[in-house]
Amino acid sequence: MDLGLTGKWALVCAASKGLGRGCAEALVKEGANVVITARGVEALEATAAELRALGGGEVRVVAGDITTPDGRAAALAACPHVDILVNNAGGPPPGDFRQWDRDTWIKALDANMLTPIELIRATVDGMASRGYGRVVNITSGAVKAPIGVLGLSNGARSGLTGFVAGLARSPLAARNVTINGLLPGAFDTDRLRVTLRAGAKATGQDEEAAADARRRTIPAQRFGTPEEFGAVCAFLCSQHAGYLTGQNILLDGGTYPGTF
Ligand code: NAD
């Protein structure tokens, strides 16, 4: 299937590793030009070199913190125009809400709610004027089924999801601008490994034993891969997905137990 992405410009945030990188790779393979961002320039350049070697679209890099106004301005400036926006950033830390003061909450809201909203604000009217736009927000399965220790993530991402549910149904939809959430369950990335290591340490378990125990809780009996995540993202960004908006697509190997 030709996804119709050749020559489109995509801004993929937080994409030197993990799920963001998976999305960037899938888009480049489909012929889209991408601007990828991350804080550390070294990992970013290494990823860019690998993406360029795929021989797809053009790859540009912007080093900076996407949760800051400067980081967002630099990312937007590197894109001639934005047809596709993949919102992503690091997730907030786990913990007990009794320990979280206002500043802790503001940091989580900035990263996982307000940064995507600011980037949406900067790009969707241009998308609408060109008659093509795709926004994919990488959130979390925690939006559908909250994870107790990830209260900051549950709260901030649910705020984004609620806002987007309204915006996606605005007149933007008639201009072929779609906005959807892509909700990862357990994907084999650095972030998952850090979480597993911390959990194993807390319970005195071996890290691999902890990983195996987690895999057994997933009907698919394995973690997802960034490539699988990227493939779904690329489809959501494709010309075929213009009638799919305001949805939250869960990719979790069957973990969520509900019928819907
Ligand atoms: P990862 O740690 O593997 O990769 C994160 C990427 O984001 C890296 O390239 C890093 O450099 C970049 N980054 C982080 N903060 C940034 C910032 N402020 N500005 C610019 N770049 C930044 O993480 P991942 O597993 O790919 O997770 C991506 C998102 O998905 C996170 O918000 C995470 O909480 C969420 N998530 C992941 C999983 C999972 O199983 N992997 C599950 C649920 C939710």
PDB file of C-alpha atoms and ligand atoms in Angstrom:
ATOM      1  CA  MET A   1       0.000   0.000   0.000  1.00  0.00           C
ATOM      2  CA  ASP A   2       1.363   3.419  -0.929  1.00  0.00           C
ATOM      3  CA  LEU A   3       0.752   5.616   2.111  1.00  0.00           C
ATOM      4  CA  GLY A   4       1.026   8.780   0.017  1.00  0.00           C
ATOM      5  CA  LEU A   5       3.677  10.304   2.264  1.00  0.00           C
ATOM      6  CA  THR A   6       6.386  11.054  -0.289  1.00  0.00           C
ATOM      7  CA  GLY A   7       7.532  14.649   0.067  1.00  0.00           C
ATOM      8  CA  LYS A   8       5.427  15.399   3.150  1.00  0.00           C
ATOM      9  CA  TRP A   9       7.231  17.172   6.025  1.00  0.00           C
ATOM     10  CA  ALA A  10       7.033  15.568   9.447  1.00  0.00           C
ATOM     11  CA  LEU A  11       8.172  16.949  12.783  1.00  0.00           C
ATOM     12  CA  VAL A  12       8.829  13.994  15.088  1.00  0.00           C
ATOM     13  CA  CYS A  13       9.588  15.117  18.636  1.00  0.00           C
ATOM     14  CA  ALA A  14      11.864  13.224  21.029  1.00  0.00           C
ATOM     15  CA  ALA A  15      13.006  10.832  18.345  1.00  0.00           C
ATOM     16  CA  SER A  16      16.641   9.848  18.881  1.00  0.00           C
ATOM     17  CA  LYS A  17      15.482   6.619  20.538  1.00  0.00           C
ATOM     18  CA  GLY A  18      12.506   4.457  21.341  1.00  0.00           C
ATOM     19  CA  LEU A  19       8.997   5.078  20.067  1.00  0.00           C
ATOM     20  CA  GLY A  20       9.723   8.496  18.538  1.00  0.00           C
ATOM     21  CA  ARG A  21      12.560   6.994  16.571  1.00  0.00           C
ATOM     22  CA  GLY A  22      10.312   4.120  15.459  1.00  0.00           C
ATOM     23  CA  CYS A  23       7.834   6.665  14.079  1.00  0.00           C
ATOM     24  CA  ALA A  24      10.547   8.692  12.326  1.00  0.00           C
ATOM     25  CA  GLU A  25      11.985   5.563  10.727  1.00  0.00           C
ATOM     26  CA  ALA A  26       8.621   4.408   9.396  1.00  0.00           C
ATOM     27  CA  LEU A  27       7.883   7.865   7.958  1.00  0.00           C
ATOM     28  CA  VAL A  28      11.314   8.145   6.283  1.00  0.00           C
ATOM     29  CA  LYS A  29      10.888   4.691   4.741  1.00  0.00           C
ATOM     30  CA  GLU A  30       7.587   5.909   3.273  1.00  0.00           C
ATOM     31  CA  GLY A  31       9.337   8.864   1.644  1.00  0.00           C
ATOM     32  CA  ALA A  32       8.442  11.606   4.127  1.00  0.00           C
ATOM     33  CA  ASN A  33      11.027  14.238   5.056  1.00  0.00           C
ATOM     34  CA  VAL A  34      11.526  14.355   8.818  1.00  0.00           C
ATOM     35  CA  VAL A  35      12.839  16.756  11.409  1.00  0.00           C
ATOM     36  CA  ILE A  36      13.793  14.779  14.502  1.00  0.00           C
ATOM     37  CA  THR A  37      14.497  16.316  17.885  1.00  0.00           C
ATOM     38  CA  ALA A  38      16.123  15.202  21.143  1.00  0.00           C
ATOM     39  CA  ARG A  39      18.136  16.888  23.866  1.00  0.00           C
ATOM     40  CA  GLY A  40      21.473  15.129  23.268  1.00  0.00           C
ATOM     41  CA  VAL A  41      23.090  15.914  19.922  1.00  0.00           C
ATOM     42  CA  GLU A  42      25.258  12.788  19.786  1.00  0.00           C
ATOM     43  CA  ALA A  43      22.438  10.198  19.892  1.00  0.00           C
ATOM     44  CA  LEU A  44      20.412  12.411  17.570  1.00  0.00           C
ATOM     45  CA  GLU A  45      23.169  12.570  14.916  1.00  0.00           C
ATOM     46  CA  ALA A  46      23.743   8.807  15.164  1.00  0.00           C
ATOM     47  CA  THR A  47      20.023   8.161  14.626  1.00  0.00           C
ATOM     48  CA  ALA A  48      19.898  10.643  11.750  1.00  0.00           C
ATOM     49  CA  ALA A  49      22.797   8.873  10.024  1.00  0.00           C
ATOM     50  CA  GLU A  50      20.946   5.545  10.274  1.00  0.00           C
ATOM     51  CA  LEU A  51      17.722   7.070   8.980  1.00  0.00           C
ATOM     52  CA  ARG A  52      19.520   8.720   6.043  1.00  0.00           C
ATOM     53  CA  ALA A  53      21.047   5.344   5.155  1.00  0.00           C
ATOM     54  CA  LEU A  54      17.501   4.052   4.528  1.00  0.00           C
ATOM     55  CA  GLY A  55      17.443   6.172   1.385  1.00  0.00           C
ATOM     56  CA  GLY A  56      13.985   7.626   1.986  1.00  0.00           C
ATOM     57  CA  GLY A  57      13.069  11.239   2.658  1.00  0.00           C
ATOM     58  CA  GLU A  58      15.357  14.006   3.894  1.00  0.00           C
ATOM     59  CA  VAL A  59      16.369  13.919   7.577  1.00  0.00           C
ATOM     60  CA  ARG A  60      17.083  17.055   9.606  1.00  0.00           C
ATOM     61  CA  VAL A  61      18.006  17.219  13.287  1.00  0.00           C
ATOM     62  CA  VAL A  62      17.340  19.784  15.981  1.00  0.00           C
ATOM     63  CA  ALA A  63      18.975  19.360  19.393  1.00  0.00           C
ATOM     64  CA  GLY A  64      16.968  20.881  22.208  1.00  0.00           C
ATOM     65  CA  ASP A  65      14.429  20.332  24.932  1.00  0.00           C
ATOM     66  CA  ILE A  66      11.021  20.173  23.251  1.00  0.00           C
ATOM     67  CA  THR A  67       9.313  21.082  26.542  1.00  0.00           C
ATOM     68  CA  THR A  68      10.808  24.604  26.392  1.00  0.00           C
ATOM     69  CA  PRO A  69       9.692  27.517  24.179  1.00  0.00           C
ATOM     70  CA  ASP A  70      13.207  27.712  22.648  1.00  0.00           C
ATOM     71  CA  GLY A  71      13.246  23.990  21.903  1.00  0.00           C
ATOM     72  CA  ARG A  72       9.871  24.180  20.180  1.00  0.00           C
ATOM     73  CA  ALA A  73      10.790  27.312  18.201  1.00  0.00           C
ATOM     74  CA  ALA A  74      13.979  25.660  16.919  1.00  0.00           C
ATOM     75  CA  ALA A  75      12.126  22.487  15.948  1.00  0.00           C
ATOM     76  CA  LEU A  76       9.446  24.400  14.053  1.00  0.00           C
ATOM     77  CA  ALA A  77      12.030  26.614  12.327  1.00  0.00           C
ATOM     78  CA  ALA A  78      13.781  23.546  10.885  1.00  0.00           C
ATOM     79  CA  CYS A  79      10.630  22.381   9.088  1.00  0.00           C
ATOM     80  CA  PRO A  80       9.693  24.287   5.881  1.00  0.00           C
ATOM     81  CA  HIS A  81       6.102  23.495   6.827  1.00  0.00           C
ATOM     82  CA  VAL A  82       4.573  20.815   9.005  1.00  0.00           C
ATOM     83  CA  ASP A  83       2.235  18.300   7.350  1.00  0.00           C
ATOM     84  CA  ILE A  84       2.697  15.723  10.087  1.00  0.00           C
ATOM     85  CA  LEU A  85       3.309  16.341  13.775  1.00  0.00           C
ATOM     86  CA  VAL A  86       4.256  13.483  16.080  1.00  0.00           C
ATOM     87  CA  ASN A  87       4.146  14.752  19.651  1.00  0.00           C
ATOM     88  CA  ASN A  88       6.399  12.950  22.101  1.00  0.00           C
ATOM     89  CA  ALA A  89       8.602  13.669  25.131  1.00  0.00           C
ATOM     90  CA  GLY A  90       9.999  11.743  28.053  1.00  0.00           C
ATOM     91  CA  GLY A  91       7.412  10.514  30.546  1.00  0.00           C
ATOM     92  CA  PRO A  92       7.135  11.862  34.090  1.00  0.00           C
ATOM     93  CA  PRO A  93       8.666   9.901  36.984  1.00  0.00           C
ATOM     94  CA  PRO A  94       6.670   7.471  39.144  1.00  0.00           C
ATOM     95  CA  GLY A  95       5.913   8.219  42.783  1.00  0.00           C
ATOM     96  CA  ASP A  96       3.365   9.029  45.473  1.00  0.00           C
ATOM     97  CA  PHE A  97       1.207  12.107  44.938  1.00  0.00           C
ATOM     98  CA  ARG A  98       1.796  13.161  48.558  1.00  0.00           C
ATOM     99  CA  GLN A  99       5.350  14.014  47.548  1.00  0.00           C
ATOM    100  CA  TRP A 100       4.416  16.086  44.493  1.00  0.00           C
ATOM    101  CA  ASP A 101       4.232  19.829  44.926  1.00  0.00           C
ATOM    102  CA  ARG A 102       2.879  22.331  42.403  1.00  0.00           C
ATOM    103  CA  ASP A 103       6.222  22.614  40.559  1.00  0.00           C
ATOM    104  CA  THR A 104       6.325  18.843  40.043  1.00  0.00           C
ATOM    105  CA  TRP A 105       2.851  18.933  38.534  1.00  0.00           C
ATOM    106  CA  ILE A 106       3.657  21.936  36.325  1.00  0.00           C
ATOM    107  CA  LYS A 107       6.717  20.110  34.956  1.00  0.00           C
ATOM    108  CA  ALA A 108       4.617  17.054  34.055  1.00  0.00           C
ATOM    109  CA  LEU A 109       1.854  19.194  32.542  1.00  0.00           C
ATOM    110  CA  ASP A 110       4.429  21.168  30.557  1.00  0.00           C
ATOM    111  CA  ALA A 111       6.018  18.041  29.094  1.00  0.00           C
ATOM    112  CA  ASN A 112       3.029  15.802  28.462  1.00  0.00           C
ATOM    113  CA  MET A 113       0.110  18.176  27.979  1.00  0.00           C
ATOM    114  CA  LEU A 114       1.066  21.780  27.231  1.00  0.00           C
ATOM    115  CA  THR A 115       4.019  21.073  24.898  1.00  0.00           C
ATOM    116  CA  PRO A 116       1.875  19.013  22.496  1.00  0.00           C
ATOM    117  CA  ILE A 117      -0.894  21.621  22.692  1.00  0.00           C
ATOM    118  CA  GLU A 118       1.580  24.424  21.890  1.00  0.00           C
ATOM    119  CA  LEU A 119       2.913  22.501  18.884  1.00  0.00           C
ATOM    120  CA  ILE A 120      -0.615  21.745  17.708  1.00  0.00           C
ATOM    121  CA  ARG A 121      -1.441  25.443  18.062  1.00  0.00           C
ATOM    122  CA  ALA A 122       1.593  26.376  15.961  1.00  0.00           C
ATOM    123  CA  THR A 123       0.841  23.953  13.130  1.00  0.00           C
ATOM    124  CA  VAL A 124      -2.810  22.992  12.585  1.00  0.00           C
ATOM    125  CA  ASP A 125      -3.990  26.166  10.891  1.00  0.00           C
ATOM    126  CA  GLY A 126      -1.209  25.829   8.306  1.00  0.00           C
ATOM    127  CA  MET A 127      -2.192  22.186   7.801  1.00  0.00           C
ATOM    128  CA  ALA A 128      -5.821  23.240   7.326  1.00  0.00           C
ATOM    129  CA  SER A 129      -4.883  25.890   4.767  1.00  0.00           C
ATOM    130  CA  ARG A 130      -2.988  23.250   2.737  1.00  0.00           C
ATOM    131  CA  GLY A 131      -5.815  20.704   3.128  1.00  0.00           C
ATOM    132  CA  TYR A 132      -3.668  17.990   4.730  1.00  0.00           C
ATOM    133  CA  GLY A 133      -2.577  17.469   8.288  1.00  0.00           C
ATOM    134  CA  ARG A 134      -1.905  14.583  10.629  1.00  0.00           C
ATOM    135  CA  VAL A 135      -1.203  14.938  14.334  1.00  0.00           C
ATOM    136  CA  VAL A 136      -0.279  11.860  16.350  1.00  0.00           C
ATOM    137  CA  ASN A 137       0.153  12.268  20.089  1.00  0.00           C
ATOM    138  CA  ILE A 138       2.219   9.536  21.714  1.00  0.00           C
ATOM    139  CA  THR A 139       0.548   9.181  25.107  1.00  0.00           C
ATOM    140  CA  SER A 140       0.207   5.936  27.084  1.00  0.00           C
ATOM    141  CA  GLY A 141      -2.050   2.993  27.784  1.00  0.00           C
ATOM    142  CA  ALA A 142      -2.396   4.753  31.164  1.00  0.00           C
ATOM    143  CA  VAL A 143      -4.910   7.069  29.470  1.00  0.00           C
ATOM    144  CA  LYS A 144      -7.340   4.116  29.253  1.00  0.00           C
ATOM    145  CA  ALA A 145      -6.266   2.193  32.341  1.00  0.00           C
ATOM    146  CA  PRO A 146      -4.387   4.338  34.867  1.00  0.00           C
ATOM    147  CA  ILE A 147      -1.176   3.005  36.416  1.00  0.00           C
ATOM    148  CA  GLY A 148      -1.114   3.704  40.170  1.00  0.00           C
ATOM    149  CA  VAL A 149       2.475   4.899  40.539  1.00  0.00           C
ATOM    150  CA  LEU A 150       2.302   7.023  37.385  1.00  0.00           C
ATOM    151  CA  GLY A 151      -0.163   9.606  38.667  1.00  0.00           C
ATOM    152  CA  LEU A 152       1.660  12.480  36.946  1.00  0.00           C
ATOM    153  CA  SER A 153       1.419  10.656  33.623  1.00  0.00           C
ATOM    154  CA  ASN A 154      -2.227   9.611  34.179  1.00  0.00           C
ATOM    155  CA  GLY A 155      -3.184  13.203  34.924  1.00  0.00           C
ATOM    156  CA  ALA A 156      -1.171  15.114  32.319  1.00  0.00           C
ATOM    157  CA  ARG A 157      -1.883  12.737  29.434  1.00  0.00           C
ATOM    158  CA  SER A 158      -5.588  12.557  30.247  1.00  0.00           C
ATOM    159  CA  GLY A 159      -5.679  16.365  30.117  1.00  0.00           C
ATOM    160  CA  LEU A 160      -4.138  16.305  26.640  1.00  0.00           C
ATOM    161  CA  THR A 161      -6.500  13.545  25.523  1.00  0.00           C
ATOM    162  CA  GLY A 162      -9.571  15.456  26.694  1.00  0.00           C
ATOM    163  CA  PHE A 163      -8.464  18.656  24.972  1.00  0.00           C
ATOM    164  CA  VAL A 164      -7.709  16.854  21.719  1.00  0.00           C
ATOM    165  CA  ALA A 165     -11.056  15.030  21.786  1.00  0.00           C
ATOM    166  CA  GLY A 166     -12.723  18.410  21.360  1.00  0.00           C
ATOM    167  CA  LEU A 167     -10.244  19.913  18.901  1.00  0.00           C
ATOM    168  CA  ALA A 168     -10.280  16.902  16.577  1.00  0.00           C
ATOM    169  CA  ARG A 169     -14.039  17.421  16.099  1.00  0.00           C
ATOM    170  CA  SER A 170     -13.678  21.118  15.237  1.00  0.00           C
ATOM    171  CA  PRO A 171     -13.791  22.463  11.629  1.00  0.00           C
ATOM    172  CA  LEU A 172     -10.206  21.198  11.259  1.00  0.00           C
ATOM    173  CA  ALA A 173     -11.706  17.783  10.470  1.00  0.00           C
ATOM    174  CA  ALA A 174     -13.352  19.161   7.324  1.00  0.00           C
ATOM    175  CA  ARG A 175      -9.932  20.431   6.169  1.00  0.00           C
ATOM    176  CA  ASN A 176      -8.425  16.928   6.257  1.00  0.00           C
ATOM    177  CA  VAL A 177      -6.564  17.581   9.513  1.00  0.00           C
ATOM    178  CA  THR A 178      -6.764  14.595  11.859  1.00  0.00           C
ATOM    179  CA  ILE A 179      -5.610  14.393  15.466  1.00  0.00           C
ATOM    180  CA  ASN A 180      -5.268  11.040  17.206  1.00  0.00           C
ATOM    181  CA  GLY A 181      -3.623   9.491  20.232  1.00  0.00           C
ATOM    182  CA  LEU A 182      -1.341   6.465  19.924  1.00  0.00           C
ATOM    183  CA  LEU A 183      -1.236   4.678  23.279  1.00  0.00           C
ATOM    184  CA  PRO A 184       1.721   2.384  23.977  1.00  0.00           C
ATOM    185  CA  GLY A 185       1.451  -0.516  26.371  1.00  0.00           C
ATOM    186  CA  ALA A 186       4.814  -2.147  27.137  1.00  0.00           C
ATOM    187  CA  PHE A 187       7.361  -1.492  24.370  1.00  0.00           C
ATOM    188  CA  ASP A 188      10.971  -2.605  24.511  1.00  0.00           C
ATOM    189  CA  THR A 189      12.725   0.749  24.823  1.00  0.00           C
ATOM    190  CA  ASP A 190      15.207   2.374  27.208  1.00  0.00           C
ATOM    191  CA  ARG A 191      12.291   3.798  29.184  1.00  0.00           C
ATOM    192  CA  LEU A 192      10.792   0.334  29.785  1.00  0.00           C
ATOM    193  CA  ARG A 193      14.200  -1.043  30.777  1.00  0.00           C
ATOM    194  CA  VAL A 194      14.711   1.768  33.317  1.00  0.00           C
ATOM    195  CA  THR A 195      11.275   1.073  34.823  1.00  0.00           C
ATOM    196  CA  LEU A 196      11.931  -2.687  34.954  1.00  0.00           C
ATOM    197  CA  ARG A 197      15.352  -2.141  36.550  1.00  0.00           C
ATOM    198  CA  ALA A 198      13.896   0.138  39.219  1.00  0.00           C
ATOM    199  CA  GLY A 199      11.089  -2.349  39.961  1.00  0.00           C
ATOM    200  CA  ALA A 200      13.534  -5.259  40.134  1.00  0.00           C
ATOM    201  CA  LYS A 201      15.822  -3.339  42.484  1.00  0.00           C
ATOM    202  CA  ALA A 202      12.932  -2.432  44.777  1.00  0.00           C
ATOM    203  CA  THR A 203      11.850  -6.072  45.083  1.00  0.00           C
ATOM    204  CA  GLY A 204      15.356  -7.591  45.073  1.00  0.00           C
ATOM    205  CA  GLN A 205      14.575  -9.408  41.819  1.00  0.00           C
ATOM    206  CA  ASP A 206      16.858 -10.090  38.870  1.00  0.00           C
ATOM    207  CA  GLU A 207      16.127  -7.646  35.978  1.00  0.00           C
ATOM    208  CA  GLU A 208      15.554 -10.409  33.411  1.00  0.00           C
ATOM    209  CA  ALA A 209      13.246 -12.257  35.832  1.00  0.00           C
ATOM    210  CA  ALA A 210      11.280  -9.025  36.242  1.00  0.00           C
ATOM    211  CA  ALA A 211      11.103  -8.626  32.434  1.00  0.00           C
ATOM    212  CA  ASP A 212       9.866 -12.227  32.036  1.00  0.00           C
ATOM    213  CA  ALA A 213       7.229 -11.744  34.731  1.00  0.00           C
ATOM    214  CA  ARG A 214       6.010  -8.609  32.961  1.00  0.00           C
ATOM    215  CA  ARG A 215       5.893 -10.365  29.582  1.00  0.00           C
ATOM    216  CA  ARG A 216       3.707 -13.088  31.083  1.00  0.00           C
ATOM    217  CA  THR A 217       1.089 -10.460  32.010  1.00  0.00           C
ATOM    218  CA  ILE A 218       0.687  -9.542  28.327  1.00  0.00           C
ATOM    219  CA  PRO A 219      -1.591 -11.782  26.210  1.00  0.00           C
ATOM    220  CA  ALA A 220       0.921 -11.506  23.337  1.00  0.00           C
ATOM    221  CA  GLN A 221       3.576 -12.750  25.841  1.00  0.00           C
ATOM    222  CA  ARG A 222       6.113 -10.208  24.595  1.00  0.00           C
ATOM    223  CA  PHE A 223       6.929  -6.523  24.507  1.00  0.00           C
ATOM    224  CA  GLY A 224       6.090  -4.456  21.451  1.00  0.00           C
ATOM    225  CA  THR A 225       8.826  -3.124  19.182  1.00  0.00           C
ATOM    226  CA  PRO A 226       9.409   0.484  18.100  1.00  0.00           C
ATOM    227  CA  GLU A 227       9.084  -0.751  14.485  1.00  0.00           C
ATOM    228  CA  GLU A 228       5.540  -1.994  15.142  1.00  0.00           C
ATOM    229  CA  PHE A 229       4.683   1.279  16.821  1.00  0.00           C
ATOM    230  CA  GLY A 230       6.129   3.271  13.919  1.00  0.00           C
ATOM    231  CA  ALA A 231       4.147   1.291  11.340  1.00  0.00           C
ATOM    232  CA  VAL A 232       0.830   2.200  12.989  1.00  0.00           C
ATOM    233  CA  CYS A 233       1.952   5.813  13.310  1.00  0.00           C
ATOM    234  CA  ALA A 234       2.807   5.937   9.593  1.00  0.00           C
ATOM    235  CA  PHE A 235      -0.639   4.585   8.720  1.00  0.00           C
ATOM    236  CA  LEU A 236      -2.321   7.218  10.913  1.00  0.00           C
ATOM    237  CA  CYS A 237      -0.282   9.842   9.036  1.00  0.00           C
ATOM    238  CA  SER A 238      -1.149   8.403   5.635  1.00  0.00           C
ATOM    239  CA  GLN A 239      -3.557   9.648   3.005  1.00  0.00           C
ATOM    240  CA  HIS A 240      -5.758   6.623   3.797  1.00  0.00           C
ATOM    241  CA  ALA A 241      -6.461   7.720   7.376  1.00  0.00           C
ATOM    242  CA  GLY A 242      -8.267  11.000   6.638  1.00  0.00           C
ATOM    243  CA  TYR A 243     -11.551   9.713   8.120  1.00  0.00           C
ATOM    244  CA  LEU A 244      -9.893   8.567  11.350  1.00  0.00           C
ATOM    245  CA  THR A 245      -9.802  11.400  13.857  1.00  0.00           C
ATOM    246  CA  GLY A 246     -10.315  12.010  17.556  1.00  0.00           C
ATOM    247  CA  GLN A 247      -9.433   8.397  18.365  1.00  0.00           C
ATOM    248  CA  ASN A 248      -7.112   6.781  20.867  1.00  0.00           C
ATOM    249  CA  ILE A 249      -5.448   3.706  19.438  1.00  0.00           C
ATOM    250  CA  LEU A 250      -4.112   1.292  22.025  1.00  0.00           C
ATOM    251  CA  LEU A 251      -1.096  -0.849  21.095  1.00  0.00           C
ATOM    252  CA  ASP A 252      -0.594  -3.195  24.025  1.00  0.00           C
ATOM    253  CA  GLY A 253      -0.513  -6.821  22.862  1.00  0.00           C
ATOM    254  CA  GLY A 254      -4.008  -7.349  24.287  1.00  0.00           C
ATOM    255  CA  THR A 255      -3.254  -6.179  27.837  1.00  0.00           C
ATOM    256  CA  TYR A 256      -6.306  -3.922  28.255  1.00  0.00           C
ATOM    257  CA  PRO A 257      -9.082  -6.329  29.252  1.00  0.00           C
ATOM    258  CA  GLY A 258     -12.145  -4.402  28.006  1.00  0.00           C
ATOM    259  CA  THR A 259     -14.337  -5.343  25.010  1.00  0.00           C
ATOM    260  CA  PHE A 260     -14.086  -1.768  23.689  1.00  0.00           C
TER     261      PHE A 260
HETATM  262  P1  NAD B   1      12.840   6.390  25.472  1.00  0.00           P
HETATM  263  O1  NAD B   1      13.425   6.799  26.787  1.00  0.00           O
HETATM  264  O2  NAD B   1      13.260   5.101  24.881  1.00  0.00           O
HETATM  265  O3  NAD B   1      13.072   7.535  24.386  1.00  0.00           O
HETATM  266  C1  NAD B   1      12.722   8.851  24.675  1.00  0.00           C
HETATM  267  C2  NAD B   1      13.246   9.772  23.594  1.00  0.00           C
HETATM  268  O4  NAD B   1      12.791  11.076  23.898  1.00  0.00           O
HETATM  269  C3  NAD B   1      14.765   9.860  23.538  1.00  0.00           C
HETATM  270  O5  NAD B   1      15.136  10.063  22.196  1.00  0.00           O
HETATM  271  C4  NAD B   1      15.059  11.120  24.354  1.00  0.00           C
HETATM  272  O6  NAD B   1      16.277  11.726  23.991  1.00  0.00           O
HETATM  273  C5  NAD B   1      13.883  11.977  23.968  1.00  0.00           C
HETATM  274  N1  NAD B   1      13.481  13.005  24.919  1.00  0.00           N
HETATM  275  C6  NAD B   1      13.084  12.805  26.197  1.00  0.00           C
HETATM  276  N2  NAD B   1      12.737  13.982  26.752  1.00  0.00           N
HETATM  277  C7  NAD B   1      12.922  14.932  25.800  1.00  0.00           C
HETATM  278  C8  NAD B   1      12.722  16.332  25.763  1.00  0.00           C
HETATM  279  N3  NAD B   1      12.292  16.992  26.833  1.00  0.00           N
HETATM  280  N4  NAD B   1      12.997  17.008  24.613  1.00  0.00           N
HETATM  281  C9  NAD B   1      13.433  16.346  23.524  1.00  0.00           C
HETATM  282  N5  NAD B   1      13.634  15.010  23.506  1.00  0.00           N
HETATM  283  C10 NAD B   1      13.376  14.309  24.633  1.00  0.00           C
HETATM  284  O7  NAD B   1      11.244   6.427  25.742  1.00  0.00           O
HETATM  285  P2  NAD B   1      10.068   5.686  24.946  1.00  0.00           P
HETATM  286  O8  NAD B   1       9.844   4.346  25.552  1.00  0.00           O
HETATM  287  O9  NAD B   1      10.276   5.813  23.486  1.00  0.00           O
HETATM  288  O10 NAD B   1       8.812   6.545  25.413  1.00  0.00           O
HETATM  289  C11 NAD B   1       8.294   7.635  24.661  1.00  0.00           C
HETATM  290  C12 NAD B   1       7.060   8.135  25.405  1.00  0.00           C
HETATM  291  O11 NAD B   1       6.097   7.081  25.489  1.00  0.00           O
HETATM  292  C13 NAD B   1       7.361   8.571  26.846  1.00  0.00           C
HETATM  293  O12 NAD B   1       6.582   9.683  27.174  1.00  0.00           O
HETATM  294  C14 NAD B   1       6.915   7.367  27.653  1.00  0.00           C
HETATM  295  O13 NAD B   1       6.558   7.699  28.964  1.00  0.00           O
HETATM  296  C15 NAD B   1       5.728   6.884  26.836  1.00  0.00           C
HETATM  297  N6  NAD B   1       5.429   5.464  27.078  1.00  0.00           N
HETATM  298  C16 NAD B   1       6.312   4.500  26.809  1.00  0.00           C
HETATM  299  C17 NAD B   1       5.988   3.170  27.066  1.00  0.00           C
HETATM  300  C18 NAD B   1       6.954   2.038  26.780  1.00  0.00           C
HETATM  301  O14 NAD B   1       6.661   0.884  27.117  1.00  0.00           O
HETATM  302  N7  NAD B   1       8.077   2.251  26.191  1.00  0.00           N
HETATM  303  C19 NAD B   1       4.742   2.851  27.617  1.00  0.00           C
HETATM  304  C20 NAD B   1       3.837   3.877  27.876  1.00  0.00           C
HETATM  305  C21 NAD B   1       4.188   5.189  27.619  1.00  0.00           C
END
